mmCIF file of C-alpha atoms in Angstrom:
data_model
loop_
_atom_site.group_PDB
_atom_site.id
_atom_site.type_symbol
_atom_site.label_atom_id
_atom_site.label_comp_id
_atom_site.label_asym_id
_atom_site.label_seq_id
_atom_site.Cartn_x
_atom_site.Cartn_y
_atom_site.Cartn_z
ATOM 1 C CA UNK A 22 7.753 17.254 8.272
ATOM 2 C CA UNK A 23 10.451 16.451 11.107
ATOM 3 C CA UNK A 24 12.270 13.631 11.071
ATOM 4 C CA UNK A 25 11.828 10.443 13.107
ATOM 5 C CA UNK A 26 14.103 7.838 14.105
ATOM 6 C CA UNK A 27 13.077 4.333 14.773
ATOM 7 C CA UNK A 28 14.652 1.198 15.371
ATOM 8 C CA UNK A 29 15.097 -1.296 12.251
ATOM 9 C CA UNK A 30 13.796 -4.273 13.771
ATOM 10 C CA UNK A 31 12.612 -5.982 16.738
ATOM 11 C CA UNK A 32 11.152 -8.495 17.821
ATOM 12 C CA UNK A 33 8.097 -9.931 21.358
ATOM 13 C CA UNK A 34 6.589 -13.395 22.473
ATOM 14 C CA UNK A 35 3.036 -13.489 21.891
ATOM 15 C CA UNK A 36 0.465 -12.534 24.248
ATOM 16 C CA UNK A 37 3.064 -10.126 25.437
ATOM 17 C CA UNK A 38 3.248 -6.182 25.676
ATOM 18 C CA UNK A 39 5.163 -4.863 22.145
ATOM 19 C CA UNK A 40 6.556 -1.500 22.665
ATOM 20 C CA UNK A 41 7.636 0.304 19.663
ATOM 21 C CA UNK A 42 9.742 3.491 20.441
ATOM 22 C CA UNK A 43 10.646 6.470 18.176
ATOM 23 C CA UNK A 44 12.514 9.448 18.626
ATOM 24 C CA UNK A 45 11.414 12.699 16.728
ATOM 25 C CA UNK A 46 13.386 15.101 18.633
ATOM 26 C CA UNK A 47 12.671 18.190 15.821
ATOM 27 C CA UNK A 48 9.191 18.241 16.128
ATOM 28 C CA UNK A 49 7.149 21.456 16.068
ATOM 29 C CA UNK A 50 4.525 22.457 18.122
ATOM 30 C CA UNK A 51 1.812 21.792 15.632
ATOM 31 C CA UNK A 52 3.087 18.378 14.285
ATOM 32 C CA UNK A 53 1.090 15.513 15.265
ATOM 33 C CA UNK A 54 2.575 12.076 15.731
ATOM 34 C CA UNK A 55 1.151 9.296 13.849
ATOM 35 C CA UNK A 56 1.088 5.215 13.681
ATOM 36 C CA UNK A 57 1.202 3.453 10.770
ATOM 37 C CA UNK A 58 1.997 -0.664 10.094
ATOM 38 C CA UNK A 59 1.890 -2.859 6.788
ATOM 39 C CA UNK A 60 1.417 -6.591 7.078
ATOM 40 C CA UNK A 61 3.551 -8.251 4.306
ATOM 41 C CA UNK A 62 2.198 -6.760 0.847
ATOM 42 C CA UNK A 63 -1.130 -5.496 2.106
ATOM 43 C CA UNK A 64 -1.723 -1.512 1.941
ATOM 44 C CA UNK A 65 -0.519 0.551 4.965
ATOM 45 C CA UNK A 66 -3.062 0.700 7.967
ATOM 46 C CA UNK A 67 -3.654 3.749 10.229
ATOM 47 C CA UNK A 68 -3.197 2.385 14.434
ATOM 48 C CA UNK A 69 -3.150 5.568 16.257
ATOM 49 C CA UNK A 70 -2.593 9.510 16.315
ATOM 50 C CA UNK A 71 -1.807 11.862 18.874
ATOM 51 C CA UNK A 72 -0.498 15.308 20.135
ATOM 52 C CA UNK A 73 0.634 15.916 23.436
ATOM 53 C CA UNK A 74 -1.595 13.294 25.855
ATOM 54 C CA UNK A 75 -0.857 9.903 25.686
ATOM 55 C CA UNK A 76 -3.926 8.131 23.546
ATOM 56 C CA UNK A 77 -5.469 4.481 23.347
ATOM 57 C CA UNK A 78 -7.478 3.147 21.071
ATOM 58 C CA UNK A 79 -8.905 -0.454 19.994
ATOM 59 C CA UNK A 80 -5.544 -1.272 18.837
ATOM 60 C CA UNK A 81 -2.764 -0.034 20.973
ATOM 61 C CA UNK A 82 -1.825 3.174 23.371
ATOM 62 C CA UNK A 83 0.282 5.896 22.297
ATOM 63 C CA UNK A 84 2.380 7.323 25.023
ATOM 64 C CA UNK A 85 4.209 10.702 23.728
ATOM 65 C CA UNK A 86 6.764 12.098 26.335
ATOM 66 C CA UNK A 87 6.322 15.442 27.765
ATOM 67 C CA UNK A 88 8.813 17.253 25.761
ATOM 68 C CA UNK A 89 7.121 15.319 22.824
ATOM 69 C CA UNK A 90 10.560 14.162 21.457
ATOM 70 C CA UNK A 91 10.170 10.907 21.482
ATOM 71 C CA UNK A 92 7.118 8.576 21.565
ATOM 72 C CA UNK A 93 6.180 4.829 22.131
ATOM 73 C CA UNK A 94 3.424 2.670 20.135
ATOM 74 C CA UNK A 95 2.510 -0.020 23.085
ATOM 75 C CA UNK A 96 0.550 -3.047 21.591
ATOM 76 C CA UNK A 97 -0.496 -4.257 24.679
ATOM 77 C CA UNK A 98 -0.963 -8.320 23.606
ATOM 78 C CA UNK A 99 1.040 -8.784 20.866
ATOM 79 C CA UNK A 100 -0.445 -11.639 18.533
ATOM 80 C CA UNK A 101 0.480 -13.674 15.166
ATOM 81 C CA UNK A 102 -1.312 -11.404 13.593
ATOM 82 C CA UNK A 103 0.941 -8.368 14.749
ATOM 83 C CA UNK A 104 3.822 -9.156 12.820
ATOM 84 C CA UNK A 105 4.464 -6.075 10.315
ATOM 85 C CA UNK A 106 6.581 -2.869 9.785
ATOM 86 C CA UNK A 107 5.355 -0.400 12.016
ATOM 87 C CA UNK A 108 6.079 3.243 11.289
ATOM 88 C CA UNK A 109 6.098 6.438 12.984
ATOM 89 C CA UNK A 110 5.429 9.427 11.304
ATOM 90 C CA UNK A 111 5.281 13.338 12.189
ATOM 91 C CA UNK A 112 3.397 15.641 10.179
ATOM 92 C CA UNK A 113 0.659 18.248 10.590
ATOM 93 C CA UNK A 114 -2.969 17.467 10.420
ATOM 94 C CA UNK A 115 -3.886 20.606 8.575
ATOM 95 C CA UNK A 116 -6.878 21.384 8.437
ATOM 96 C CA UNK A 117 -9.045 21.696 5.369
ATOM 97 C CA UNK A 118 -5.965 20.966 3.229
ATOM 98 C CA UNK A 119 -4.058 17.674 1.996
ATOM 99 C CA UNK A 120 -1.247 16.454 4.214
ATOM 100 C CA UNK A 121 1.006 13.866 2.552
ATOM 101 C CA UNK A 122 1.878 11.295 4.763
ATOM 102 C CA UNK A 123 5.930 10.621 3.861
ATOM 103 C CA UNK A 124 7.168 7.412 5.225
ATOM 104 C CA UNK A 125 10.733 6.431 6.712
ATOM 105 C CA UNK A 126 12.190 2.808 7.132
ATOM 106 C CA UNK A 127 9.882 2.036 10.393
ATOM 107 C CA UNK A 128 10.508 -1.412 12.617
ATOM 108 C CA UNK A 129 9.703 -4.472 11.545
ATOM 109 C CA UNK A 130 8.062 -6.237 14.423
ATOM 110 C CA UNK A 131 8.306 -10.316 14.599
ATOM 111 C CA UNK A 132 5.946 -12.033 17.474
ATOM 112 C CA UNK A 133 7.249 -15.333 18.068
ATOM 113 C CA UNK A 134 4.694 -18.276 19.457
ATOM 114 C CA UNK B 26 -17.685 -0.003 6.243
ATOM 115 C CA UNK B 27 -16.060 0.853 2.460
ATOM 116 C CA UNK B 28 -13.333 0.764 1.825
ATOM 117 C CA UNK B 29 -10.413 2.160 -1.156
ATOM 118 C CA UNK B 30 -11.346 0.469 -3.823
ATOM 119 C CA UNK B 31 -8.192 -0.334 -6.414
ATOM 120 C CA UNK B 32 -8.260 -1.745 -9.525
ATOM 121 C CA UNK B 33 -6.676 -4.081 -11.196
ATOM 122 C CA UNK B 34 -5.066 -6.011 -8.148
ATOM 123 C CA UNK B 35 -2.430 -7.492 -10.890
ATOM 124 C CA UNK B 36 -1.429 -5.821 -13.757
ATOM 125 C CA UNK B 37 1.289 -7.747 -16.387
ATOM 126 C CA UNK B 38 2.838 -5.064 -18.849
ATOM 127 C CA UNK B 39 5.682 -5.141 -21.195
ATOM 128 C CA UNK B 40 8.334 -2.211 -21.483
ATOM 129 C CA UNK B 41 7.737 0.655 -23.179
ATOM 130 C CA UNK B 42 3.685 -0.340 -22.792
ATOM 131 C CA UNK B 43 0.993 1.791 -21.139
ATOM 132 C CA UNK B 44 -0.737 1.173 -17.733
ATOM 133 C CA UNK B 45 -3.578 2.897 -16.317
ATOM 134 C CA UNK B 46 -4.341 2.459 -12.277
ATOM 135 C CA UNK B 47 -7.907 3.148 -10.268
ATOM 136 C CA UNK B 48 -8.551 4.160 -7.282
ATOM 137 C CA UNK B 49 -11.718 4.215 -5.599
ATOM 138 C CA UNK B 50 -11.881 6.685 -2.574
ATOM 139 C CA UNK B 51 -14.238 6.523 0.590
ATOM 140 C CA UNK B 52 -17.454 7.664 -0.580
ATOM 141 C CA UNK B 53 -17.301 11.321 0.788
ATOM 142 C CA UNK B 54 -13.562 11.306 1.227
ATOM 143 C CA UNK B 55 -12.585 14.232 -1.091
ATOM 144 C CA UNK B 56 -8.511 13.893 -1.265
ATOM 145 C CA UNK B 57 -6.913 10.536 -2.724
ATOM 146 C CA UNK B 58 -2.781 9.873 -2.818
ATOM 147 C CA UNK B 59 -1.039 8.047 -4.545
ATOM 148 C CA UNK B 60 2.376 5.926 -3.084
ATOM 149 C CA UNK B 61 4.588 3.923 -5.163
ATOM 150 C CA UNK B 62 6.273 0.668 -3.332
ATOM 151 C CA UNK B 63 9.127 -0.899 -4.838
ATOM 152 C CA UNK B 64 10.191 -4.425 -3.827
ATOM 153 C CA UNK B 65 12.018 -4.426 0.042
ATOM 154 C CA UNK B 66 11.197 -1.027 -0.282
ATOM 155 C CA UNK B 67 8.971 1.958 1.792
ATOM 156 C CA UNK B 68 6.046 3.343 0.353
ATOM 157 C CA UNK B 69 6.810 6.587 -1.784
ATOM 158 C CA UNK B 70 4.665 9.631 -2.004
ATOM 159 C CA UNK B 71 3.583 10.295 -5.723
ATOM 160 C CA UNK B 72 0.747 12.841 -6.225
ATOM 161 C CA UNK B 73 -2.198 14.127 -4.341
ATOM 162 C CA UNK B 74 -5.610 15.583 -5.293
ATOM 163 C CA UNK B 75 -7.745 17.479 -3.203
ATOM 164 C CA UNK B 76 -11.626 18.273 -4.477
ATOM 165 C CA UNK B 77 -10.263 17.228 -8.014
ATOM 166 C CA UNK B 78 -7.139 19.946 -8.025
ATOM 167 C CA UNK B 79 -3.546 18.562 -8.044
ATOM 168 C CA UNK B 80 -2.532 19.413 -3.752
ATOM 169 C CA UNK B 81 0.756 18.163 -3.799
ATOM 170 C CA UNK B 82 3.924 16.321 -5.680
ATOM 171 C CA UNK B 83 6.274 13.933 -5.110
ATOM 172 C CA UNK B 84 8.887 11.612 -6.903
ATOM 173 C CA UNK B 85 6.195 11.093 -9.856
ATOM 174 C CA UNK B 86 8.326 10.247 -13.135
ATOM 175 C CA UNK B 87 7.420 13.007 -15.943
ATOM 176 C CA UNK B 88 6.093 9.380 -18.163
ATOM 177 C CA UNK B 89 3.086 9.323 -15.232
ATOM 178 C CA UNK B 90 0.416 11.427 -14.997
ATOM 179 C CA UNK B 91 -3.155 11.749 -12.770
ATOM 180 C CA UNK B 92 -6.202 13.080 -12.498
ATOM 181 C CA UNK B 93 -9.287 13.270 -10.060
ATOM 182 C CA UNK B 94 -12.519 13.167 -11.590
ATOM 183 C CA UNK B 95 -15.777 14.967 -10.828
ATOM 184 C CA UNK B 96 -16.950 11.691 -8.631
ATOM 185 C CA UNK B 97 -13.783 11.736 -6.468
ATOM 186 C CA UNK B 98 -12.235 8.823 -8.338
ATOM 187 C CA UNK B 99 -8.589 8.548 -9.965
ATOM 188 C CA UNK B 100 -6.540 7.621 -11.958
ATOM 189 C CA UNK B 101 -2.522 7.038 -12.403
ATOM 190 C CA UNK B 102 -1.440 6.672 -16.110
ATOM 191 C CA UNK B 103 1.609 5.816 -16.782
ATOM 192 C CA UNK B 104 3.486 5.384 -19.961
ATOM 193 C CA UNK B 105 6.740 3.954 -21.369
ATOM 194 C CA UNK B 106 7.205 1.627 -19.140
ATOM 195 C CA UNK B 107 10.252 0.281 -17.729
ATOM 196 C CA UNK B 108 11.580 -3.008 -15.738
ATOM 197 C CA UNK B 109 11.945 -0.228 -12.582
ATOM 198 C CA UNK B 110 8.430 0.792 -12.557
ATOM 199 C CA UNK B 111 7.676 -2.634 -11.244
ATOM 200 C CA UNK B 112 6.201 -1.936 -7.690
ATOM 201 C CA UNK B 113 2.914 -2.324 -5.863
ATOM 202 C CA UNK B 114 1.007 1.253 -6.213
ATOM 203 C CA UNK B 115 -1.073 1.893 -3.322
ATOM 204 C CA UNK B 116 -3.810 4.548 -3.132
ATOM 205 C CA UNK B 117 -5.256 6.047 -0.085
ATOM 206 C CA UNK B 118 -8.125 8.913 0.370
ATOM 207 C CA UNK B 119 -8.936 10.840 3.443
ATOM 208 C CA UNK B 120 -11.745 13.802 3.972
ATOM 209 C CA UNK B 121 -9.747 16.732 3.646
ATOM 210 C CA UNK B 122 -10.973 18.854 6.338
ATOM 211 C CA UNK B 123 -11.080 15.601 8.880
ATOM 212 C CA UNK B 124 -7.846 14.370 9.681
ATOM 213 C CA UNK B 125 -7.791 10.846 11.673
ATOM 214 C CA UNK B 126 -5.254 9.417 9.326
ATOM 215 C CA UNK B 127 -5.958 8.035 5.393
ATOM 216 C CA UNK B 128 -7.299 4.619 4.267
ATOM 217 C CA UNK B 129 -5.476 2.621 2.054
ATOM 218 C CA UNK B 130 -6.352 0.230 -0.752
ATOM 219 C CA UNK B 131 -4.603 -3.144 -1.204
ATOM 220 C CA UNK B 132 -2.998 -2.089 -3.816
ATOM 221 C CA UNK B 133 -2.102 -2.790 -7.346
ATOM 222 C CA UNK B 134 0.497 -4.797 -8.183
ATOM 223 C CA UNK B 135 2.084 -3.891 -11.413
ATOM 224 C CA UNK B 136 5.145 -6.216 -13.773
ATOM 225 C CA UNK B 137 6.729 -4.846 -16.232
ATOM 226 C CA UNK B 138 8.373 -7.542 -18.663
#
């Protein structure tokens, strides 16, 4: 699985736009770019997946860059709530086989009030 | 919706003790993991199973071992415990042939004394 390359920490007021960037400039053409956080202790929740087109779910937008080497996780009203490490993961999403999902040191996001 | 059922949430151990960890998939979800999370640390990839059949292997000490069993459920035994193996020990189970990302427990919480 490529490599990714996030920053350590940052941090967003609330009620404002949190944009988490990562670089994964090795990726292959198959290799999918996933979104990960964990809130202090709790178990690691899936946000967001994508390929090549940017994607948007309930919970944030994913905007990959055309040369998919780099990618940012937008939450677009950061709350309270939305303090975590977020990580950024590559892999592929084989199909009909097990993937393990390896993580890296992700950001850890702080909203302040 | 289910969820990833683990069991116990807190486990209390002394050294050289045994522990044994459950894990609950997704009903339907055929492939469980197992991630090991030491304290201020990432989550680290243990073991897989896929339809009951070890898929893959991480940094799994030789004292732990794992199984799947014929309902989907597993297991994580692990013996001889030490001070180091104190962690939180998340599982997380996906359908194998349907990637959109795995589901994590909360986790167990394990102390070795």
């Amino acid at each position: 699985d490529a490599k990714t390359t996030q920053p350590p920490s940052m941090d967003c007021a609330e009620g404002r736009a949190a944009n988490l960037p990562c670089n994964h400039s090795t990726i292959s053409g198959n290799e999918y770019v996933y979104w990960y956080r964990q809130i202090h202790s709790q178990g690691p929740q899936y946000i967001i997946h994508g390929l090549k087109n940017n994607e948007t779910n309930e919970m944030a937008s994913l905007i990959i860059t055309e040369d998919r080497k780099s990618s940012t996780l937008i939450l677009p009203h950061a709350t309270l709530r939305d303090t975590a490490v977020y990580y950024c993961i590559v892999r592929v999403a084989e199909y009909s086989s097990a993937s393990k999902i390896i993580f890296g040191s992700g950001t850890r996001l702080s909203i302040r009030p | 919706a289910a969820g990833v059922i683990q069991s116990p949430r807190h486990l209390i151990k002394e050294k050289r003790e045994t522990a044994t960890l459950k894990c609950y998939p997704i009903p339907r979800h055929d492939t469980v993991y197992w991630y090991q999370q030491g304290p201020g640390q990432d989550p680290q990839f243990l073991i897989s199973f896929y339809e009951k059949m070890q898929s893959d292997k991480g940094s799994i000490p030789d004292r732990f071992s794992a199984q799947q069993f014929s309902d989907y459920h597993s297991e994580l035994n692990m013996s001889s415990l030490e001070l180091g193996d104190s962690a939180l020990y998340f599982c997380a189970s996906s359908l194998g042939g349907v990637d959109y990302g795995y589901t994590f427990g909360s986790g167990t919480r394990l102390t070795v004394v």
